[in-house]
CSV table of C-alpha atoms in Angstrom, one decimal:
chain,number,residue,atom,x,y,z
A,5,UNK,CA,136.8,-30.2,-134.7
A,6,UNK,CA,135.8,-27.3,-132.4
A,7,UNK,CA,135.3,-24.1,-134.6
A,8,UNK,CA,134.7,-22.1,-131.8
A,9,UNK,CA,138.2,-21.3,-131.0
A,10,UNK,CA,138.7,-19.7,-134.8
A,11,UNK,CA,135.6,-17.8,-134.5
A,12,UNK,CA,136.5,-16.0,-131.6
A,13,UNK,CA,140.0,-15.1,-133.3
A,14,UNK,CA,138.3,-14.2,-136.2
A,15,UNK,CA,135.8,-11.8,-133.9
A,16,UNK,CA,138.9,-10.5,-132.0
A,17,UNK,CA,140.7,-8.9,-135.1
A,18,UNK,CA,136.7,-7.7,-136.5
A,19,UNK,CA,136.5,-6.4,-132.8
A,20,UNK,CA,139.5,-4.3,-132.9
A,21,UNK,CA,139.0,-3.0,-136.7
A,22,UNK,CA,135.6,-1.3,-135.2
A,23,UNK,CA,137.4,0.6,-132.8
A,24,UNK,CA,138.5,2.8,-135.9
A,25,UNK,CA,134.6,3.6,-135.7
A,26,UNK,CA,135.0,3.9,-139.5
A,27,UNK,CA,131.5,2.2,-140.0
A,28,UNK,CA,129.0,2.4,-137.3
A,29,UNK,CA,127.7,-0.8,-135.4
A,30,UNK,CA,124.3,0.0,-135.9
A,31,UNK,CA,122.2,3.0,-137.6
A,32,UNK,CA,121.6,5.4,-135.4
A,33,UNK,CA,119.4,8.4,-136.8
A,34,UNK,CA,118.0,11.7,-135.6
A,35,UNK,CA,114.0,11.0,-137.0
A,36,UNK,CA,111.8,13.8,-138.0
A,37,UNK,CA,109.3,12.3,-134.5
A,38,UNK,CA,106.3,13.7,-133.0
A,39,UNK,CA,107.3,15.1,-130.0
A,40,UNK,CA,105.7,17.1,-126.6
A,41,UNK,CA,108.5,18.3,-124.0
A,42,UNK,CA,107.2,16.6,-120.9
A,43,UNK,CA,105.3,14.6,-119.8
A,44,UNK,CA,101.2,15.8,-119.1
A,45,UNK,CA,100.3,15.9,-115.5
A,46,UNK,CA,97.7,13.2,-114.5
A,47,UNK,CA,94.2,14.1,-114.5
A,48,UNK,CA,93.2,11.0,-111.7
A,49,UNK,CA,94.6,9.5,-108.5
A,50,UNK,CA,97.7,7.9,-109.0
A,51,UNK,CA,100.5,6.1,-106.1
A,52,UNK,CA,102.9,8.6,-105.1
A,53,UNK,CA,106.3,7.4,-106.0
A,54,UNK,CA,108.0,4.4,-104.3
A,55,UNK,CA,110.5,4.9,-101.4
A,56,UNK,CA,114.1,3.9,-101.9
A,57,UNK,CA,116.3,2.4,-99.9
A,58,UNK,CA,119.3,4.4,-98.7
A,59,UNK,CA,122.2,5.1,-100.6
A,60,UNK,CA,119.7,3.9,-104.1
A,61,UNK,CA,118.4,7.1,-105.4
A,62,UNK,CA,117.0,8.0,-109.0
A,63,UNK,CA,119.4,10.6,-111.2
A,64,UNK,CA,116.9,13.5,-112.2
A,65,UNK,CA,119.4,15.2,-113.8
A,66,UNK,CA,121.3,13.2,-116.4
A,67,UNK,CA,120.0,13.9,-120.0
A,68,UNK,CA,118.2,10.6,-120.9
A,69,UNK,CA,118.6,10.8,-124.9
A,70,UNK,CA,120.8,8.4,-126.6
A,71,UNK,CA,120.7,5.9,-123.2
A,72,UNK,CA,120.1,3.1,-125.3
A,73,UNK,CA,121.8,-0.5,-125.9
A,74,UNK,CA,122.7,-0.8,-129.7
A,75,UNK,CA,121.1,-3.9,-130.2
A,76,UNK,CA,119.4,-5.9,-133.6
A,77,UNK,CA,116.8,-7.7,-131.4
A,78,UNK,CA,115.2,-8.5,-127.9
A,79,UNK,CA,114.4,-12.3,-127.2
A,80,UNK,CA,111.5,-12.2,-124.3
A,81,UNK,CA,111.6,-15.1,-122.8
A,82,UNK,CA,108.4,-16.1,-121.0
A,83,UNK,CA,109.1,-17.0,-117.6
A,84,UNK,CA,105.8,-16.3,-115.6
A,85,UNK,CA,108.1,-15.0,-112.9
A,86,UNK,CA,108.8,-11.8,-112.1
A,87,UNK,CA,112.4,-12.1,-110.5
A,88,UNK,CA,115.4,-13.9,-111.6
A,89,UNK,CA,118.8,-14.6,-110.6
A,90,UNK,CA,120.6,-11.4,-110.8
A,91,UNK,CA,122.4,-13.0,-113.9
A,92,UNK,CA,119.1,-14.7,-115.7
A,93,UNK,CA,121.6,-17.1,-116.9
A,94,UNK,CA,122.3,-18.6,-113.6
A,95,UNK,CA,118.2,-19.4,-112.6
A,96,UNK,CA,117.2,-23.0,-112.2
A,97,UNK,CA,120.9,-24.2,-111.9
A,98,UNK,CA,121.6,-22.9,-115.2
A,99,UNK,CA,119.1,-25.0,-116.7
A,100,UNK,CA,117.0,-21.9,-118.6
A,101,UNK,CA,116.6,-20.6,-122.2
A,102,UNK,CA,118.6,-18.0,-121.5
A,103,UNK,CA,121.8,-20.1,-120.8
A,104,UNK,CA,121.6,-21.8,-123.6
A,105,UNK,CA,120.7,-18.6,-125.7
A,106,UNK,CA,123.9,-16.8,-124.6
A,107,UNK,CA,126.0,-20.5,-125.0
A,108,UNK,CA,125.1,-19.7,-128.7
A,109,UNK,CA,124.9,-16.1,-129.3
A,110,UNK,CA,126.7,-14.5,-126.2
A,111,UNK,CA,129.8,-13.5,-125.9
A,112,UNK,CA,132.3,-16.1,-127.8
A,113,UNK,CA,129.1,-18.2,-128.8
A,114,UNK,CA,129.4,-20.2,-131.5
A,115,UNK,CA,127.0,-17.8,-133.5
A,116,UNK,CA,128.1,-14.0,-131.7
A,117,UNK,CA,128.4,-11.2,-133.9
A,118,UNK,CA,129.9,-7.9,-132.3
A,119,UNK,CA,128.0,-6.2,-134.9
A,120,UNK,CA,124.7,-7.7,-134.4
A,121,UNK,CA,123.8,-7.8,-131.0
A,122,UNK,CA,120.7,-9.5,-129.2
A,123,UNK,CA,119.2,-8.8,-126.0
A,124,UNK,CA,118.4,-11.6,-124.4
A,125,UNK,CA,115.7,-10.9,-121.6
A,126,UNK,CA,113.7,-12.8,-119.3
A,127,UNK,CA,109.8,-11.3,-118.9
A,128,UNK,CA,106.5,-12.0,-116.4
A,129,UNK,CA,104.5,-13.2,-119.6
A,130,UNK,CA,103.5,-16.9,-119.1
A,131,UNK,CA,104.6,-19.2,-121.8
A,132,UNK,CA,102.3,-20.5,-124.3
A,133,UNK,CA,100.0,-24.1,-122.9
A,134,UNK,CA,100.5,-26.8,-125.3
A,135,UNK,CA,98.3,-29.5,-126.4
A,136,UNK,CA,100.7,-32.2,-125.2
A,137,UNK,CA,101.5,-30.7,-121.6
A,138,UNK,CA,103.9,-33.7,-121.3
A,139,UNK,CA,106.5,-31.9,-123.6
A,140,UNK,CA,107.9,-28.6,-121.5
A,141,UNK,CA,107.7,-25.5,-123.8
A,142,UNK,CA,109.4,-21.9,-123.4
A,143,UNK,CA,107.5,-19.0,-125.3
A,144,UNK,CA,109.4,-16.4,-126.8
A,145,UNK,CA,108.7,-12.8,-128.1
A,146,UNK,CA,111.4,-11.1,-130.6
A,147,UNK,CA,111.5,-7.7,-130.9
A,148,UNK,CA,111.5,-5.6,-132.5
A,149,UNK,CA,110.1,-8.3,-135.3
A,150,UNK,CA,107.1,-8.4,-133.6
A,151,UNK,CA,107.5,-12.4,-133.9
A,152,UNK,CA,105.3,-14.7,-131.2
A,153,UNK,CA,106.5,-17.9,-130.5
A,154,UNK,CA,104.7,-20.1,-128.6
A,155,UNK,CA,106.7,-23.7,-128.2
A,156,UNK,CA,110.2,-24.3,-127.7
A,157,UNK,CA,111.1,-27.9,-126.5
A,158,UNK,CA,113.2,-27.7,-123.4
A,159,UNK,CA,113.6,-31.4,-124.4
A,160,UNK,CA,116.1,-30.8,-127.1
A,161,UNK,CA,118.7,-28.3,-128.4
A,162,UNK,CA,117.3,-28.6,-131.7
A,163,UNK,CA,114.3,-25.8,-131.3
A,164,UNK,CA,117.0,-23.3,-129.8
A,165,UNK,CA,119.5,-23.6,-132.5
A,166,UNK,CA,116.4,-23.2,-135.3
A,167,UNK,CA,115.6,-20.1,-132.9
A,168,UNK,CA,119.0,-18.3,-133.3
A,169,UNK,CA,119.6,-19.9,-137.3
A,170,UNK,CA,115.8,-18.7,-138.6
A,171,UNK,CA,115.2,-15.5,-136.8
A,172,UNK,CA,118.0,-14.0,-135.0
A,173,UNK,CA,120.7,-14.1,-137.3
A,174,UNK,CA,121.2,-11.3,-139.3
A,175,UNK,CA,119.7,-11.5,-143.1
A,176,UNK,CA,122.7,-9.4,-144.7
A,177,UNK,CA,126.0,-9.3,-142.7
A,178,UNK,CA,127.7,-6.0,-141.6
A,179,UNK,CA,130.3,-4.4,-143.9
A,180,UNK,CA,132.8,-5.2,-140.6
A,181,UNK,CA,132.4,-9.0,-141.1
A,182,UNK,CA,133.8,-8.6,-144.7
A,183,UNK,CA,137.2,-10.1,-143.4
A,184,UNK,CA,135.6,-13.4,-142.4
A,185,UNK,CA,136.1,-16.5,-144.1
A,186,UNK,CA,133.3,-17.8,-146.3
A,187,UNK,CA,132.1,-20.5,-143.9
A,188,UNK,CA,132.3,-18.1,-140.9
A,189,UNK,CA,130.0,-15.8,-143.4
A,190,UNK,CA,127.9,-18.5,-143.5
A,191,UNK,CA,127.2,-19.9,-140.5
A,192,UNK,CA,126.6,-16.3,-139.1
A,193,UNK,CA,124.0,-15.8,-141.8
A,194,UNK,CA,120.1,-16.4,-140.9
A,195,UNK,CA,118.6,-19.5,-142.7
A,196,UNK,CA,115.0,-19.2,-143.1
A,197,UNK,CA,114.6,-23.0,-143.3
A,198,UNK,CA,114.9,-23.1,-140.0
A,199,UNK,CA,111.6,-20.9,-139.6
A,200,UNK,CA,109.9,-24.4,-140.4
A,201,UNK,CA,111.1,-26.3,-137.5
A,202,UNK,CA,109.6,-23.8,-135.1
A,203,UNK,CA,105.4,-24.7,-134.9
A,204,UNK,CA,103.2,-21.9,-134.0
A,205,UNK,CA,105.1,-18.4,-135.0
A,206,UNK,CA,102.5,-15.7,-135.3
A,207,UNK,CA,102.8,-11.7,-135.3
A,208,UNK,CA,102.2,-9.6,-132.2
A,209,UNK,CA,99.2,-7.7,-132.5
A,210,UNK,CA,99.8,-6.5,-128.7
A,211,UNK,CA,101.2,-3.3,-127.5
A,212,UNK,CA,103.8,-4.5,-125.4
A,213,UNK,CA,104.3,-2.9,-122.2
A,214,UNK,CA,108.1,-4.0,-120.6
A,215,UNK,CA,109.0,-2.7,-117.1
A,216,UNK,CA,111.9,-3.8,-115.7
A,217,UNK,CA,111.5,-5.1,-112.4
A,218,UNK,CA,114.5,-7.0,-111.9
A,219,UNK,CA,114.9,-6.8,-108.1
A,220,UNK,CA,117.8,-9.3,-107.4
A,221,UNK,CA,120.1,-7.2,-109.6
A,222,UNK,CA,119.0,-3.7,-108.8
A,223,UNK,CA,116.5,-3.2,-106.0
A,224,UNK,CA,115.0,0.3,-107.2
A,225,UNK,CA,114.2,-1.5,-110.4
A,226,UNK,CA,112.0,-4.1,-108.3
A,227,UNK,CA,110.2,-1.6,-106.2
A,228,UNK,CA,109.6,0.2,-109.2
A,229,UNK,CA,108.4,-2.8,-111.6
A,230,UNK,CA,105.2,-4.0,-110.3
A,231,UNK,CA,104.0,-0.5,-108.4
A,232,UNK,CA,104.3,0.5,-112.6
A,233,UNK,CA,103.1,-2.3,-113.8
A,234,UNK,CA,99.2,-2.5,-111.7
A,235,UNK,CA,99.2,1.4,-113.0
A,236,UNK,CA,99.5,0.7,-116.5
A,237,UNK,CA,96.9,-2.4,-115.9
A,238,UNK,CA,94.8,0.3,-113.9
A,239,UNK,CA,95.0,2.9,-116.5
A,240,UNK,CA,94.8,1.2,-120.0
A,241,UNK,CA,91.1,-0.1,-119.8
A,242,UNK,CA,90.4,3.9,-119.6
A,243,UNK,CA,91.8,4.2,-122.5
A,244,UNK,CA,90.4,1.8,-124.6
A,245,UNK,CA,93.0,-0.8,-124.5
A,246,UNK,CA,91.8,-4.5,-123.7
A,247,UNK,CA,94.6,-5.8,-121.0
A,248,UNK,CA,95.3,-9.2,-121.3
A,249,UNK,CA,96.3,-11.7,-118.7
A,250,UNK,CA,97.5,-15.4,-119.1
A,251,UNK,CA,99.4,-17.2,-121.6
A,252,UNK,CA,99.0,-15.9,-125.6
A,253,UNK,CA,98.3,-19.4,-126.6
A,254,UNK,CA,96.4,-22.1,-124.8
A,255,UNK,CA,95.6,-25.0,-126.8
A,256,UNK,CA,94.0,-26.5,-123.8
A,257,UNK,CA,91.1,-24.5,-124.6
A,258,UNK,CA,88.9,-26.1,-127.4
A,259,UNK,CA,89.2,-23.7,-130.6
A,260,UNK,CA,90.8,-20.6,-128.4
A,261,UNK,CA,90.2,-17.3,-129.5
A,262,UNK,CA,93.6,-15.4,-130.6
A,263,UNK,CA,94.1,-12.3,-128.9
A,264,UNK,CA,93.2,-9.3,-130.6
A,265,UNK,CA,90.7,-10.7,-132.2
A,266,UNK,CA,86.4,-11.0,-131.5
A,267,UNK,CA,83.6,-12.6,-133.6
A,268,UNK,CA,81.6,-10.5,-136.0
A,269,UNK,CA,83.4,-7.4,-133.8
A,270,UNK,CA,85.6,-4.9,-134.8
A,271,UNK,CA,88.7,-6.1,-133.3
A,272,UNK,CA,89.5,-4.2,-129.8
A,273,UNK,CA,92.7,-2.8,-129.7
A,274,UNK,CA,94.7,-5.1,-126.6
A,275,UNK,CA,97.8,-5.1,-124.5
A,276,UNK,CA,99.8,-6.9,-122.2
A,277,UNK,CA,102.0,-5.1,-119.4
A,278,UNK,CA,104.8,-7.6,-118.1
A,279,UNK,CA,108.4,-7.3,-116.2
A,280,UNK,CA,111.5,-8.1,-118.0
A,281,UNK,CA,114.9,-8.4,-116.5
A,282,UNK,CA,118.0,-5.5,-116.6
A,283,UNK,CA,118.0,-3.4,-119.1
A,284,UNK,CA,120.5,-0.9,-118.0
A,285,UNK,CA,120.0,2.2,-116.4
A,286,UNK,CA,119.0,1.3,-112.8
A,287,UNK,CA,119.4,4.9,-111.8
A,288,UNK,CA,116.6,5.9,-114.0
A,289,UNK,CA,114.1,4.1,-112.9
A,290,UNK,CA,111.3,3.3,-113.6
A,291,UNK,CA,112.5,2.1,-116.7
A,292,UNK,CA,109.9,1.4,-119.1
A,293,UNK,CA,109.9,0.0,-123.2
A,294,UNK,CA,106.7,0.5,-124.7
A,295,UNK,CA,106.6,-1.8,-128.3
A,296,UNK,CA,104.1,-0.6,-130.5
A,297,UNK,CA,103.2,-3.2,-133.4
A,298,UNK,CA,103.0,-2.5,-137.2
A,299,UNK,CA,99.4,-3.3,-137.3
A,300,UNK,CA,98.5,-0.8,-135.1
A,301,UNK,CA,96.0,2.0,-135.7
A,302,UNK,CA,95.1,5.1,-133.9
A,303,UNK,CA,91.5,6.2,-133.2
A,304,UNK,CA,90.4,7.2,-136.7
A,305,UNK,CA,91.9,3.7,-138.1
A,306,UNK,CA,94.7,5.0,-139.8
A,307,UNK,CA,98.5,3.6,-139.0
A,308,UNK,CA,99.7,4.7,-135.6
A,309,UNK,CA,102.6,6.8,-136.0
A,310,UNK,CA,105.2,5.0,-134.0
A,311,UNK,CA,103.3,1.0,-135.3
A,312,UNK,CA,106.8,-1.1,-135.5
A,313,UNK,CA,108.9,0.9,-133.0
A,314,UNK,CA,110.1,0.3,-129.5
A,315,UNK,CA,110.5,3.3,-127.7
A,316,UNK,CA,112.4,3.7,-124.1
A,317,UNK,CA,111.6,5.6,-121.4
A,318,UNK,CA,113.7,6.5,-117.7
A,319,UNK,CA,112.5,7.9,-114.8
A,320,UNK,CA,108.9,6.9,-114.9
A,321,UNK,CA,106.7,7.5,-112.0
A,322,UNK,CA,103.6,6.1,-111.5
A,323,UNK,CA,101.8,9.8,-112.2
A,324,UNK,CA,103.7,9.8,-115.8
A,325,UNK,CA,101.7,6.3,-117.2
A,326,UNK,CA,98.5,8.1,-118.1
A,327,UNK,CA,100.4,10.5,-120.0
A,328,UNK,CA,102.5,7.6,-121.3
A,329,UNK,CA,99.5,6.3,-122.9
A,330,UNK,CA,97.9,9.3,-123.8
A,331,UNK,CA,100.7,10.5,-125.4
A,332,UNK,CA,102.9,7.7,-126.8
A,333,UNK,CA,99.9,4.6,-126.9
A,334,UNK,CA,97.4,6.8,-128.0
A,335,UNK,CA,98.6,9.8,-129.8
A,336,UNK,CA,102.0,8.3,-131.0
A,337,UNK,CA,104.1,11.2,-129.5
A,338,UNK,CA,108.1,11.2,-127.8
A,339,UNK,CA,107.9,12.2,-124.6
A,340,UNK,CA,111.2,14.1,-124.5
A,341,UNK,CA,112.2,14.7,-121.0
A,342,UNK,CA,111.8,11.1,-120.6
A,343,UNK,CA,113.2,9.7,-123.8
A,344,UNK,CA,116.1,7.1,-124.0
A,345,UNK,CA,116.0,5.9,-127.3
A,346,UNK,CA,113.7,4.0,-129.4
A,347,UNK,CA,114.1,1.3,-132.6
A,348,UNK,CA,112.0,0.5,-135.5
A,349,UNK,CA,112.1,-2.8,-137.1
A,350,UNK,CA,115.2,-2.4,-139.1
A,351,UNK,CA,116.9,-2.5,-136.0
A,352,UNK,CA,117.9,1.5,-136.8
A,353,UNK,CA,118.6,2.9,-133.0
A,354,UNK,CA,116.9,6.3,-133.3
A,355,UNK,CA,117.2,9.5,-130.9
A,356,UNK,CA,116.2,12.6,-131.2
């Protein structure tokens, strides 16, 4: 017996209780964060900002703060494209990770939880190269869990429904689900026996660099993507930061070297820059999220203040990314004037 059409009942009444607004959907909290009011002017050459097309302009005016999906986490899927159907969903026929993600944890999936949302993105990042190239694999990053994971069979269902039952379900339900029947509690709850299914998972040691570019659905969004993204290629070697290029994984390669880290060498500090899919917002573009991981240090080797958090940014121009990374890489301040919103690996939605 289909259990779906219970579950969405079930959801419907847990949809209308929250509309009391009695118990938030997710944390939202004002932090105590390192700030500078704008963004430093740039101290090099830099491209002048993109022209528009008619009728598409960019909204300089609208205070950015707050601008920011409630969501538990972001599933990156590696596409090595960098432009999708305007609804990711629909690419290939319909035949993508991302269909069947949203089949399970969509809306009125067998597994959706109106108070634990997840983003589910596509992103320019290659996927993983597997040993047995026979087998297609996806690569996903989650974020902000900082989890890497490099093979998902597009052969079988199976890997996708260990995906969303080992990592993207919620540990602990929200206080709203309280109403649910036990078997609804349950099958809504993460199992982390499913973590063993999934080969490969490692932590991101990366700073992720996410711009959308997602030119079929808004077109300043893919003029703006890749101008940004050469500039923060351009710009992060000058600041110390090892870009990296190429799938994560390649176990093509006789023993590969994991990223991040050297022989007898002080590991370098590395990022990867990439396009991801809508985000929401096209009229701030360029839209940036800048994921800094927990094992992050700054220059003197201590923790980086903002290791673990994702932090958004609108209306980026190409002259802001050095100050980006001075500021926010570097220095691990907000940059206000161009703050969104930002999350820290409680899934806690923070503004300032």
């Amino acid at each position: 017996m289909s259990l779906r059409p219970l579950t969405r009942g079930a959801w419907r009444r847990a949809a209308f209780r929250r509309r009391t607004d009695l118990i938030p959907l997710v944390t939202t909290t004002r932090r105590g964060l390192n700030t500078v009011p704008t963004c430093p002017e740039p101290t090099c050459e830099c491209a002048d900002p993109p022209s528009l097309p008619w009728g598409q302009s960019i909204d300089k005016n609208a205070n950015l703060n707050g601008l920011i999906p409630a969501y538990a986490q972001q599933v990156l899927i590696c596409t090595g494209k960098n432009d999708w159907a305007s609804r990711i969903e629909e690419d290939n026929s319909g035949d993508n990770l991302a269909a069947d993600l949203k089949e399970l944890v969509g809306r009125g999936g067998v597994y959706s939880d109106p108070f634990h949302n997840i983003s589910i993105l596509n992103a320019s990042f290659p996927s993983a190269i597997s040993r047995r190239p026979e087998v297609q694999t996806t690569s996903v990053y989650l974020l902000p869990s900082f989890k890497y994971i490099p093979f998902l069979p597009r052969v079988s269902f199976d890997s996708v429904q260990a995906l969303v039952k080992g990592y993207l379900l919620p540990e602990k339900l929200h206080p709203m689900n309280d109403g649910l029947s036990p078997i609804h509690k349950d099958r809504l709850q993460r199992k982390e026996a499913y973590q063993q299914l999934l080969y490969g998972v490692r932590d991101v040691e990366d700073v992720l660099v996410l711009i959308c570019g997602h030119g079929q659905r808004d077109k300043r969004c893919g003029i703006y993507g890749p101008i940004l993204q050469e500039e923060f290629e351009r710009q992060l070697p000058r600041s110390g930061f090892d870009v990296l290029h190429g799938p994560a994984v390649d176990e093509s390669v006789t023993a590969p070297q994991l990223s991040g880290t050297t022989s007898g060498e002080e590991s370098p500090r590395t990022a990867r820059v990439g396009q991801i899919s809508h985000i929401g917002g096209h009229k701030y573009a360029g839209n940036v999220i800048v994921y800094l991981p927990p094992s992050l240090k700054n220059s003197a080797g201590n923790p980086h203040p903002l290791a673990g958090h994702g932090v958004w940014y609108g209306r980026i121009d190409p002259k802001h990314v050095e100050g980006v990374i001075k500021e926010t890489i570097i220095n691990g301040n907000i940059i206000a004037d161009h703050f969104r919103g930002a999350i820290n690996q409680k899934g806690d939605i923070i503004r300032l």
